Short mmCIF file of C-alpha atoms in Angstrom, two decimals:
data_model
loop_
_atom_site.label_atom_id
_atom_site.label_comp_id
_atom_site.label_asym_id
_atom_site.label_seq_id
_atom_site.Cartn_x
_atom_site.Cartn_y
_atom_site.Cartn_z
CA MET A 30 94.31 117.73 62.61
CA ILE A 31 91.26 118.48 64.64
CA ARG A 32 91.06 120.99 67.54
CA LEU A 33 88.42 122.15 69.91
CA ASP A 34 89.17 125.55 71.38
CA ASN A 35 87.09 126.59 74.44
CA VAL A 36 83.95 125.01 73.07
CA SER A 37 80.71 125.66 74.93
CA LYS A 38 77.41 123.96 73.88
CA GLN A 39 73.99 123.89 75.41
CA ASN A 40 71.18 121.44 74.38
CA GLY A 41 67.94 122.81 75.70
CA GLN A 42 68.43 123.50 79.41
CA ARG A 43 71.43 121.17 79.62
CA LEU A 44 75.00 122.33 79.48
CA VAL A 45 76.92 119.74 77.38
CA PHE A 46 80.30 121.51 77.11
CA VAL A 47 81.68 124.39 79.15
CA GLU A 48 84.87 125.95 77.68
CA ALA A 49 86.11 122.49 76.69
CA SER A 50 89.35 122.01 74.66
CA ALA A 51 90.99 119.01 73.13
CA ALA A 52 92.97 117.99 70.00
CA LEU A 53 93.29 114.93 67.79
CA GLN A 54 96.72 114.56 66.21
CA LYS A 55 97.76 112.64 63.03
CA GLY A 56 97.99 108.94 63.63
CA GLU A 57 96.35 109.03 67.09
CA LYS A 58 93.79 106.42 67.95
CA ALA A 59 91.47 107.82 70.77
CA GLY A 60 88.63 106.34 72.62
CA LEU A 61 85.82 108.81 73.61
CA VAL A 62 84.33 107.86 76.91
CA GLY A 63 81.75 109.39 79.39
CA PRO A 64 78.45 108.61 81.03
CA ASN A 65 75.34 108.20 78.83
CA GLY A 66 74.03 111.58 77.71
CA ALA A 67 77.48 113.27 78.43
CA GLY A 68 77.66 114.58 74.85
CA LYS A 69 79.72 112.08 72.86
CA THR A 70 77.32 112.17 69.86
CA THR A 71 77.17 115.98 70.04
CA LEU A 72 80.97 116.09 69.85
CA PHE A 73 80.95 113.94 66.69
CA ARG A 74 78.27 116.14 65.21
CA MET A 75 80.22 119.39 65.85
CA ILE A 76 83.39 117.89 64.24
CA THR A 77 81.45 116.88 61.14
CA GLY A 78 79.79 120.38 61.00
CA GLN A 79 76.17 118.99 61.61
CA GLU A 80 75.99 121.18 64.71
CA GLU A 81 77.78 124.46 65.65
CA PRO A 82 79.20 125.23 69.10
CA ASP A 83 77.48 128.09 70.93
CA GLU A 84 80.96 129.52 71.79
CA GLY A 85 84.54 128.58 70.80
CA GLN A 86 85.71 126.97 67.67
CA VAL A 87 86.09 123.44 66.20
CA LEU A 88 89.03 123.56 63.77
CA VAL A 89 89.82 120.99 61.13
CA ASP A 90 93.08 121.27 59.14
CA ARG A 91 92.62 122.23 55.44
CA GLY A 92 92.17 119.23 53.10
CA VAL A 93 91.54 116.68 55.95
CA THR A 94 88.91 114.10 54.95
CA ILE A 95 86.56 112.78 57.61
CA GLY A 96 84.54 109.60 57.62
CA PHE A 97 81.77 109.39 60.16
CA PHE A 98 79.98 106.07 61.14
CA SER A 99 76.89 106.59 63.37
CA GLN A 100 74.18 104.23 64.45
CA ASP A 101 71.72 106.20 62.29
CA VAL A 102 72.47 104.67 58.90
CA GLY A 103 69.44 106.09 56.95
CA GLU A 104 67.71 104.39 53.99
CA MET A 105 69.52 101.88 51.74
CA GLU A 106 67.90 100.01 48.96
CA GLY A 107 67.98 99.31 45.27
CA ARG A 108 71.72 98.48 45.09
CA SER A 109 73.96 95.60 46.01
CA ALA A 110 75.92 95.80 49.19
CA VAL A 111 79.20 96.00 47.08
CA ALA A 112 77.87 99.06 45.11
CA GLU A 113 76.71 100.70 48.34
CA VAL A 114 80.17 100.31 49.96
CA MET A 115 81.92 101.56 46.81
CA ASP A 116 79.60 104.54 46.78
CA GLY A 117 81.59 105.90 49.73
CA ALA A 118 84.66 106.07 47.58
CA GLY A 119 83.38 109.08 45.53
CA ASP A 120 83.72 109.36 41.60
CA VAL A 121 84.56 105.74 41.06
CA SER A 122 81.11 104.67 42.37
CA THR A 123 79.30 106.84 39.79
CA VAL A 124 81.37 105.29 36.97
CA ALA A 125 80.73 101.75 38.43
CA ALA A 126 76.99 102.45 38.43
CA GLU A 127 77.06 103.47 34.80
CA LEU A 128 79.16 100.47 33.93
CA ALA A 129 76.57 98.17 35.54
CA GLU A 130 73.74 99.91 33.55
CA LEU A 131 75.70 99.42 30.26
CA GLU A 132 76.33 95.74 30.98
CA ALA A 133 72.56 95.30 31.53
CA ALA A 134 71.80 97.24 28.33
CA LEU A 135 74.20 95.16 26.24
CA ALA A 136 72.45 91.99 27.47
CA ASP A 137 68.94 93.50 26.63
CA PRO A 138 67.70 92.09 23.25
CA ASP A 139 65.26 95.07 23.08
CA ARG A 140 68.28 97.43 22.71
CA ALA A 141 70.02 95.53 20.01
CA ASP A 142 69.74 98.40 17.54
CA GLU A 143 71.79 100.54 19.86
CA LEU A 144 74.56 97.96 20.08
CA ASP A 145 77.44 100.00 18.37
CA SER A 146 76.83 103.12 20.52
CA LEU A 147 76.53 101.03 23.71
CA VAL A 148 79.77 99.14 22.92
CA GLU A 149 81.56 102.35 22.27
CA ARG A 150 80.36 104.02 25.44
CA PHE A 151 81.11 100.81 27.45
CA GLY A 152 84.77 101.03 26.31
CA GLU A 153 85.06 104.66 27.33
CA VAL A 154 83.42 104.03 30.76
CA GLN A 155 85.51 100.86 31.30
CA ALA A 156 88.74 102.79 30.56
CA ARG A 157 87.68 105.44 33.15
CA PHE A 158 86.81 102.81 35.69
CA GLU A 159 90.26 101.24 35.22
CA GLU A 160 91.94 104.59 35.45
CA LEU A 161 90.21 105.26 38.83
CA GLY A 162 91.43 101.90 40.17
CA GLY A 163 87.83 100.60 40.08
CA TYR A 164 88.58 96.87 39.68
CA ALA A 165 91.00 96.99 42.61
CA LEU A 166 88.36 98.90 44.61
CA ASP A 167 85.69 96.33 43.86
CA GLY A 168 88.02 93.65 45.30
CA LYS A 169 88.85 95.85 48.36
CA ALA A 170 85.11 96.38 48.99
CA ARG A 171 84.48 92.62 48.86
CA GLU A 172 87.48 92.06 51.23
CA VAL A 173 86.02 94.53 53.79
CA LEU A 174 82.54 93.00 53.46
CA ASP A 175 83.95 89.50 53.84
CA GLY A 176 85.83 90.71 57.02
CA LEU A 177 82.50 91.97 58.41
CA GLY A 178 80.87 88.61 57.86
CA PHE A 179 79.05 88.91 54.42
CA SER A 180 78.64 85.95 52.21
CA GLN A 181 79.11 86.39 48.44
CA GLU A 182 75.35 86.05 48.13
CA MET A 183 74.77 88.93 50.56
CA MET A 184 77.28 91.13 48.79
CA GLU A 185 75.42 90.80 45.47
CA GLY A 186 71.88 91.01 46.89
CA ASP A 187 69.77 94.16 47.31
CA VAL A 188 71.00 95.92 50.46
CA GLY A 189 67.26 96.88 51.17
CA ARG A 190 66.54 93.40 52.06
CA LEU A 191 69.13 93.20 54.77
CA SER A 192 68.19 93.56 58.52
CA GLY A 193 69.10 96.75 60.44
CA GLY A 194 72.19 95.16 61.92
CA TRP A 195 73.59 94.14 58.48
CA LYS A 196 72.85 97.60 57.05
CA MET A 197 75.02 98.99 59.97
CA ARG A 198 77.86 96.75 58.70
CA VAL A 199 77.42 98.09 55.17
CA ALA A 200 77.59 101.63 56.44
CA LEU A 201 80.75 100.79 58.45
CA ALA A 202 82.35 99.06 55.43
CA ARG A 203 81.77 102.33 53.44
CA ILE A 204 83.84 104.24 55.92
CA LEU A 205 86.63 101.58 56.13
CA LEU A 206 86.96 101.37 52.30
CA MET A 207 87.06 105.18 52.12
CA ARG A 208 90.19 105.23 54.38
CA PRO A 209 89.75 108.93 55.25
CA ASP A 210 92.40 110.95 57.14
CA VAL A 211 90.17 110.85 60.22
CA MET A 212 87.61 108.20 61.18
CA LEU A 213 84.86 108.95 63.64
CA LEU A 214 83.21 105.75 64.73
CA ASP A 215 80.28 105.82 67.07
CA GLU A 216 79.81 102.36 68.57
CA PRO A 217 81.26 100.35 65.68
CA SER A 218 81.39 97.19 67.73
CA ASN A 219 77.50 97.01 68.16
CA HIS A 220 75.87 94.40 65.87
CA LEU A 221 79.22 92.61 65.12
CA ASP A 222 79.89 88.97 65.98
CA LEU A 223 83.20 87.97 67.55
CA GLU A 224 84.90 86.99 64.27
CA SER A 225 83.90 90.39 62.61
CA LEU A 226 85.00 92.22 65.76
CA ILE A 227 88.49 90.71 65.73
CA TRP A 228 88.82 91.42 62.03
CA LEU A 229 87.85 95.08 62.66
CA GLU A 230 90.40 95.29 65.45
CA GLN A 231 93.17 94.04 63.02
CA PHE A 232 91.90 96.44 60.27
CA LEU A 233 92.07 99.47 62.62
CA ALA A 234 95.50 98.43 63.88
CA GLY A 235 96.80 98.68 60.25
CA TYR A 236 94.99 101.98 59.56
CA ASP A 237 97.44 104.90 59.54
CA GLY A 238 94.91 107.74 59.84
CA ALA A 239 93.60 109.30 63.03
CA LEU A 240 90.66 107.64 64.90
CA LEU A 241 88.08 108.89 67.45
CA MET A 242 85.71 106.25 68.51
CA THR A 243 83.15 105.13 71.20
CA SER A 244 82.55 101.58 72.21
CA HIS A 245 80.93 99.69 75.03
CA ASP A 246 83.32 96.81 74.49
CA ARG A 247 86.33 97.28 76.89
CA GLU A 248 88.36 94.56 75.26
CA PHE A 249 87.94 96.11 71.80
CA MET A 250 88.75 99.49 73.07
CA ASN A 251 91.92 98.25 74.95
CA ARG A 252 93.28 96.71 71.70
CA VAL A 253 92.60 99.63 69.35
CA VAL A 254 93.23 102.94 71.24
CA ASN A 255 96.37 104.50 72.54
CA ARG A 256 94.58 107.48 74.17
CA ILE A 257 91.36 108.28 76.02
CA LEU A 258 89.35 111.37 75.78
CA GLU A 259 86.84 111.67 78.63
CA ILE A 260 83.70 113.82 78.59
CA ASP A 261 82.49 114.56 82.21
CA GLY A 262 80.61 117.46 83.56
CA GLY A 263 81.06 119.58 80.39
CA THR A 264 84.90 119.27 80.28
CA LEU A 265 87.24 117.10 78.14
CA THR A 266 90.22 115.41 79.75
CA ALA A 267 92.82 113.46 77.81
CA TYR A 268 94.61 110.35 79.17
CA ALA A 269 97.51 108.55 77.53
CA GLY A 270 97.17 104.83 77.14
CA ASP A 271 94.33 102.29 76.67
CA TYR A 272 91.01 102.05 78.47
CA GLU A 273 92.40 99.88 81.31
CA PHE A 274 95.19 102.47 81.98
CA TYR A 275 92.64 105.23 81.94
CA GLU A 276 90.53 103.54 84.53
CA GLN A 277 93.55 103.07 86.86
CA GLN A 278 94.64 106.75 86.26
CA ARG A 279 91.11 107.98 86.91
CA ALA A 280 90.81 106.01 90.11
CA LEU A 281 94.17 107.35 91.30
CA ALA A 282 93.26 110.94 90.42
CA GLU A 283 89.97 110.55 92.33
CA LYS A 284 91.75 109.19 95.33
CA GLN A 285 94.26 112.09 95.33
CA GLN A 286 91.50 114.57 94.86
CA GLN A 287 89.52 113.13 97.74
CA ALA A 288 92.59 113.25 99.98
CA GLN A 289 93.24 116.91 98.95
CA PHE A 290 89.59 117.80 99.48
CA GLU A 291 89.62 116.22 103.02
CA ARG A 292 92.92 117.98 103.91
CA GLN A 293 91.47 121.29 102.90
CA GLN A 294 88.15 120.67 104.68
CA ALA A 295 90.07 119.98 107.91
CA MET A 296 92.14 123.20 107.42
CA LEU A 297 89.01 125.24 106.73
CA ALA A 298 87.24 123.81 109.77
CA LYS A 299 90.25 124.78 111.99
CA GLU A 300 90.30 128.39 110.59
CA ILE A 301 86.51 128.80 110.92
CA ASN A 302 86.67 127.49 114.43
CA PHE A 303 89.35 130.09 115.29
CA ILE A 304 87.24 132.86 113.71
CA GLU A 305 84.15 131.84 115.60
CA ARG A 306 86.03 131.57 118.89
CA PHE A 307 87.80 134.96 118.69
CA LYS A 308 85.60 137.24 116.57
CA ALA A 309 84.09 138.96 119.61
CA ARG A 310 87.45 139.77 121.26
CA ALA A 311 88.99 143.08 120.43
CA SER A 312 92.56 141.72 121.24
CA HIS A 313 92.24 139.15 118.37
CA ALA A 314 90.57 141.49 115.83
CA ALA A 315 93.60 141.76 113.46
CA GLN A 316 94.22 138.01 113.49
CA VAL A 317 90.60 137.31 112.85
CA GLN A 318 90.41 139.76 110.00
CA SER A 319 93.65 138.40 108.46
CA ARG A 320 92.21 134.76 108.50
CA VAL A 321 88.88 135.81 107.03
CA LYS A 322 90.74 137.45 104.13
CA LYS A 323 92.90 134.29 103.79
CA LEU A 324 89.80 132.17 103.56
CA GLU A 325 88.20 134.37 100.85
CA LYS A 326 91.29 133.91 98.71
CA ILE A 327 91.53 130.15 98.97
CA ASP A 328 90.74 128.13 95.85
CA ARG A 329 88.27 125.60 96.98
CA VAL A 330 88.96 121.84 96.10
CA GLU A 331 85.90 120.06 94.84
CA PRO A 332 85.26 116.53 95.92
CA PRO A 333 85.69 114.08 93.10
CA LYS A 334 82.52 113.43 91.06
CA ARG A 335 81.01 110.16 92.08
CA ARG A 336 80.16 107.83 89.23
CA GLN A 337 76.78 106.20 89.86
CA THR A 338 77.58 102.48 90.30
CA ILE A 339 74.68 100.13 89.85
CA MET A 340 74.63 96.85 91.80
CA PHE A 341 72.08 94.02 91.58
CA ASP A 342 71.99 90.99 93.80
CA PHE A 343 70.05 87.96 92.66
CA PRO A 344 67.51 86.29 94.97
CA ALA A 345 68.68 82.63 95.07
CA ALA A 346 67.24 80.59 92.24
CA PRO A 347 65.52 77.36 93.16
CA ARG A 348 67.71 74.26 92.56
CA SER A 349 67.10 72.24 89.40
CA GLY A 350 67.83 68.56 88.66
CA ASP A 351 71.34 67.70 87.65
CA ASP A 352 70.50 67.19 83.94
CA VAL A 353 69.25 70.62 82.74
CA ALA A 354 68.92 70.26 79.01
CA ASN A 355 69.27 67.15 76.83
CA LEU A 356 69.36 67.13 73.09
CA ARG A 357 69.35 63.70 71.45
CA GLY A 358 69.75 63.08 67.71
CA VAL A 359 68.60 66.61 66.83
CA SER A 360 68.36 67.52 63.26
CA LYS A 361 67.50 70.99 61.97
CA ARG A 362 67.60 72.57 58.42
CA TYR A 363 66.40 75.85 56.90
CA GLY A 364 65.45 75.10 53.27
CA SER A 365 68.42 73.25 51.76
CA LYS A 366 70.80 74.46 54.60
CA VAL A 367 71.54 71.76 57.14
CA ILE A 368 72.29 73.36 60.54
CA TYR A 369 72.30 70.21 62.68
CA ASP A 370 72.29 66.56 61.77
CA GLY A 371 72.05 64.06 64.67
CA LEU A 372 73.22 66.51 67.37
CA ASP A 373 73.70 65.08 70.87
CA LEU A 374 74.24 67.55 73.77
CA LEU A 375 73.82 67.46 77.52
CA VAL A 376 73.92 70.66 79.73
CA ARG A 377 74.39 69.96 83.38
CA ARG A 378 73.47 71.93 86.44
CA ARG A 379 75.70 74.98 87.18
CA GLU A 380 77.50 74.71 83.85
CA ARG A 381 77.98 78.12 82.16
CA CYS A 382 78.28 77.12 78.56
CA ALA A 383 79.48 79.78 76.01
CA VAL A 384 78.49 78.93 72.51
CA LEU A 385 81.07 79.84 69.83
CA GLY A 386 80.90 79.22 66.09
CA VAL A 387 81.41 80.96 62.74
CA ASN A 388 78.64 82.95 61.15
CA GLY A 389 75.72 80.54 60.21
CA ALA A 390 77.06 77.69 62.36
CA GLY A 391 73.77 77.73 64.32
CA LYS A 392 74.52 79.48 67.62
CA SER A 393 71.15 81.29 67.91
CA THR A 394 69.41 78.17 66.48
CA LEU A 395 70.81 76.02 69.32
CA LEU A 396 69.47 78.52 71.86
CA LYS A 397 66.06 78.59 70.16
CA LEU A 398 65.86 74.76 70.15
CA VAL A 399 66.72 74.70 73.90
CA ALA A 400 64.28 77.53 74.62
CA GLY A 401 61.55 75.81 72.62
CA THR A 402 60.93 78.70 70.22
CA THR A 403 62.00 76.48 67.35
CA GLU A 404 61.21 72.81 66.97
CA PRO A 405 63.74 70.22 65.74
CA ASP A 406 63.01 68.43 62.42
CA ALA A 407 64.06 65.21 64.13
CA GLY A 408 65.27 64.06 67.52
CA SER A 409 64.29 65.43 70.94
CA VAL A 410 65.08 68.38 73.22
CA THR A 411 64.02 67.88 76.88
CA LEU A 412 64.47 69.93 79.92
CA GLY A 413 65.30 68.22 83.19
CA GLY A 414 63.30 68.13 86.47
CA SER A 415 62.47 71.44 88.20
CA VAL A 416 64.04 73.48 85.49
CA ARG A 417 62.74 77.06 85.23
CA MET A 418 64.08 78.79 82.14
CA GLY A 419 64.55 82.50 81.33
CA TYR A 420 65.31 83.21 77.61
CA PHE A 421 66.82 86.52 76.51
CA ALA A 422 66.99 87.25 72.73
CA GLN A 423 66.95 90.51 70.75
CA HIS A 424 63.27 89.91 69.69
CA ALA A 425 62.23 90.09 73.43
CA MET A 426 62.72 93.79 73.23
CA GLU A 427 60.14 94.03 70.44
CA LEU A 428 57.48 92.35 72.72
CA LEU A 429 57.47 95.28 75.16
CA ASP A 430 54.21 97.22 75.10
CA GLY A 431 55.14 100.64 73.72
CA GLU A 432 52.32 102.49 75.59
CA ARG A 433 53.23 101.15 79.05
CA THR A 434 55.83 102.99 81.16
CA VAL A 435 58.89 101.19 82.61
CA PHE A 436 57.28 101.05 86.01
CA GLU A 437 53.91 99.79 84.65
CA THR A 438 55.80 97.07 82.75
CA LEU A 439 57.43 95.94 86.02
CA GLU A 440 54.13 96.10 87.89
CA ASP A 441 52.35 94.02 85.19
CA ALA A 442 55.05 91.30 85.51
CA PHE A 443 55.13 91.30 89.31
CA PRO A 444 51.67 92.35 90.58
CA ARG A 445 52.38 91.14 94.13
CA ALA A 446 55.71 93.06 94.56
CA ASN A 447 55.67 96.24 96.59
CA GLN A 448 56.38 99.58 94.92
CA GLY A 449 59.68 100.05 96.89
CA SER A 450 61.26 96.79 95.67
CA LEU A 451 60.16 97.45 92.07
CA ARG A 452 61.72 101.01 92.23
CA ALA A 453 64.93 99.54 93.67
CA LEU A 454 64.89 96.99 90.82
CA ALA A 455 64.38 99.76 88.24
CA GLY A 456 67.29 101.73 89.88
CA CYS A 457 69.67 98.77 89.72
CA PHE A 458 69.06 98.61 85.92
CA GLY A 459 69.74 102.33 85.38
CA PHE A 460 66.13 103.74 85.67
CA SER A 461 66.26 106.23 88.47
CA GLY A 462 63.80 108.95 89.44
CA ASP A 463 61.46 110.03 86.65
CA GLU A 464 62.95 107.62 84.09
CA VAL A 465 60.57 104.88 85.41
CA GLU A 466 57.74 107.00 83.90
CA LYS A 467 59.18 106.76 80.31
CA ARG A 468 56.96 104.90 77.90
CA CYS A 469 58.64 101.82 76.32
CA ARG A 470 58.28 103.18 72.76
CA VAL A 471 60.72 106.06 73.51
CA LEU A 472 63.40 103.79 75.09
CA SER A 473 66.67 103.33 73.38
CA GLY A 474 67.98 99.91 72.42
CA GLY A 475 70.15 99.79 75.58
CA GLU A 476 67.22 100.87 77.80
CA LYS A 477 64.92 98.18 76.35
CA ALA A 478 67.65 95.49 76.88
CA ARG A 479 68.02 96.66 80.55
CA LEU A 480 64.27 96.51 81.11
CA VAL A 481 64.02 93.02 79.65
CA MET A 482 66.94 91.91 81.90
CA ALA A 483 65.19 93.37 84.92
CA LEU A 484 61.96 91.47 84.09
CA MET A 485 63.95 88.26 83.76
CA LEU A 486 66.16 88.51 86.78
CA TYR A 487 63.83 89.87 89.46
CA ASP A 488 62.52 86.48 90.21
CA PRO A 489 65.43 84.43 88.61
CA PRO A 490 64.96 81.23 86.77
CA ASN A 491 67.50 78.44 87.45
CA PHE A 492 68.41 78.17 83.73
CA LEU A 493 69.41 81.29 81.79
CA VAL A 494 69.52 81.08 77.99
CA LEU A 495 71.07 84.32 76.73
CA ASP A 496 71.53 85.35 73.10
CA GLU A 497 73.89 88.39 72.91
CA PRO A 498 72.66 89.85 76.25
CA THR A 499 75.30 92.69 76.17
CA ASN A 500 74.28 94.17 72.87
CA HIS A 501 73.35 97.89 73.50
CA LEU A 502 74.57 97.79 77.09
CA ASP A 503 76.97 100.36 78.36
CA MET A 504 80.10 99.39 80.26
CA ALA A 505 78.67 100.16 83.72
CA THR A 506 75.56 98.02 83.16
CA LYS A 507 77.86 95.23 81.70
CA GLU A 508 80.00 95.33 84.73
CA MET A 509 76.88 95.10 86.98
CA LEU A 510 75.52 92.18 84.98
CA ILE A 511 78.86 90.35 85.10
CA ALA A 512 79.16 90.83 88.85
CA ALA A 513 75.51 89.65 89.35
CA LEU A 514 75.89 86.64 87.09
CA SER A 515 79.10 85.63 88.81
CA ASN A 516 77.20 84.99 92.01
CA TYR A 517 74.33 83.23 90.12
CA GLU A 518 73.99 79.62 91.18
CA GLY A 519 71.89 78.45 88.29
CA THR A 520 72.95 77.13 84.83
CA MET A 521 73.66 79.24 81.81
CA LEU A 522 73.87 78.68 78.02
CA PHE A 523 74.86 81.87 76.10
CA VAL A 524 76.16 83.51 73.02
CA SER A 525 78.12 86.68 73.25
CA HIS A 526 80.62 88.63 71.20
CA ASP A 527 82.01 90.44 74.30
CA ARG A 528 85.35 88.73 75.22
CA HIS A 529 85.30 90.24 78.80
CA PHE A 530 81.81 88.75 79.35
CA LEU A 531 82.88 85.37 77.87
CA ALA A 532 86.06 85.16 80.01
CA ALA A 533 84.38 86.29 83.18
CA LEU A 534 81.37 83.97 83.12
CA SER A 535 81.97 80.74 81.13
CA ASN A 536 83.20 77.41 82.59
CA ARG A 537 82.63 75.40 79.47
CA VAL A 538 82.82 76.25 75.73
CA LEU A 539 80.75 74.55 73.03
CA GLU A 540 82.33 75.27 69.59
CA LEU A 541 79.90 74.51 66.78
CA THR A 542 81.80 73.11 63.71
CA PRO A 543 80.59 71.22 60.52
CA GLU A 544 81.91 68.04 62.22
CA GLY A 545 79.83 68.53 65.33
CA ILE A 546 80.31 70.25 68.68
CA HIS A 547 83.85 70.46 70.13
CA GLN A 548 83.76 70.84 73.89
CA TYR A 549 86.23 72.59 76.08
CA GLY A 550 86.23 72.66 79.91
CA GLY A 551 87.50 75.68 81.81
CA GLY A 552 85.79 78.45 79.87
CA TYR A 553 86.69 80.92 77.26
CA THR A 554 90.22 81.89 78.61
CA GLU A 555 91.16 78.21 78.54
CA TYR A 556 89.66 77.84 75.02
CA VAL A 557 91.94 80.65 73.77
CA ALA A 558 94.98 79.15 75.36
CA ARG A 559 94.25 75.66 74.06
CA THR A 560 93.30 76.55 70.48
CA GLY A 561 95.49 79.57 70.01
CA GLN A 562 92.55 81.47 68.60
CA GLU A 563 89.95 83.85 70.02
CA ALA A 564 87.13 82.71 67.78
CA PRO A 565 86.48 79.75 65.53
CA GLY A 566 88.23 80.15 62.14
CA LEU A 567 90.49 83.01 63.32
CA HIS A 568 94.06 82.68 64.65
CA ALA A 569 95.27 84.89 67.37
#
């Protein structure tokens, strides 16, 4: 359906693709992987015609429809979320918009004199709407929005009042409702909670078109794709199977290439040694000449490209008392909505509590109450003796001073630290070389999250309260964070939609329900085994 033939592309001084070729066939679900900046977004833009290759061709079969979801959703306002989603379905959305206008006009007493013509036009437009399957489409749009976590109120409200994350979901819903022949999804798992993520997995499993997507969520990738397309060093390489299989194959290929490289290096050293020893002797001139020619003709094996792996070791956190956080009789409401009524909870030292709950259950509110950024309406929240808390939430990224560089931000936080240790810290969190001189205002969401993590973990507190810490983080940084937190000796209370992160780090699950908190020992994996569901309200 889509083919790239010997595509070359340069962005400024950087070569993104060098004679790269690949194809996406009907019904294939492919994951697009590669280091940050490798050219994943450029590839999407070339397929959709937003950019042209410098050389080669991008071929799309005649009549193939493409839906492209990217993180840049543009402006949305003035319409309901349902209308915005239906707009992706073409003609029917224009008819739906006129139908809505006519309904408003019929209810307007100032236009009573136009009643006959309005009724006649309403009948015509309604017939056209039915002919196009409009009523079924409205139901489908609501079904998709419901799957992505929207309440009825949010579906009907002005999309302009939604936050950036919810607008992303509207943009994603448009593509899903459109059901094009090919879906290009750039990080669709960002901004989704666990329930919506699992719903999207199931939706994509039942989608019979072709799919090419990027995602930093390995579990999501594993469950959706049956092929991996890797961008690395300007080339495209295809692997059959899911992400886990790709990792195994890639490691195996690297091992074989390293062995081949070492064998060839040993052979070359032997030949060069012979040439050096005998080049001055006339009696060996023919042999030396023949070996020189042989060396010139040999195809050199390159050593495997080394992926930069980032590692971070925590300094030991000071020990806290056994009772870390104690909530007694806590009540909290927002307007008429009751979030908690008489909540009791004790978090003990070295517990790693994963907080689960459906949308609106109060996951972030619980973390805010414990962190002290929100006060309870009744009851008490107390931290235990010697507890030093670090709180990570999405708003922490907005508190960075845009004019300060990455390095200045670290220096401001740790004025007594030496430059070498701060550079090492920056390197662990993916800021190497000149990247430490970037100003905070130009950092991407992922870079800001990494910087806030670095600030929090350099001198680690003994109680970490983390609200969606893996949002925006790429797979390599996530793996580093999981490895570092696995060795962390303090206490954790966290919310995450990343099942790999949940399974690797939790040893207790707090499930928020209308009846109160259900508690499970043994962490997320045991929670899934015991409840038969991966998230509250959803069955596996």
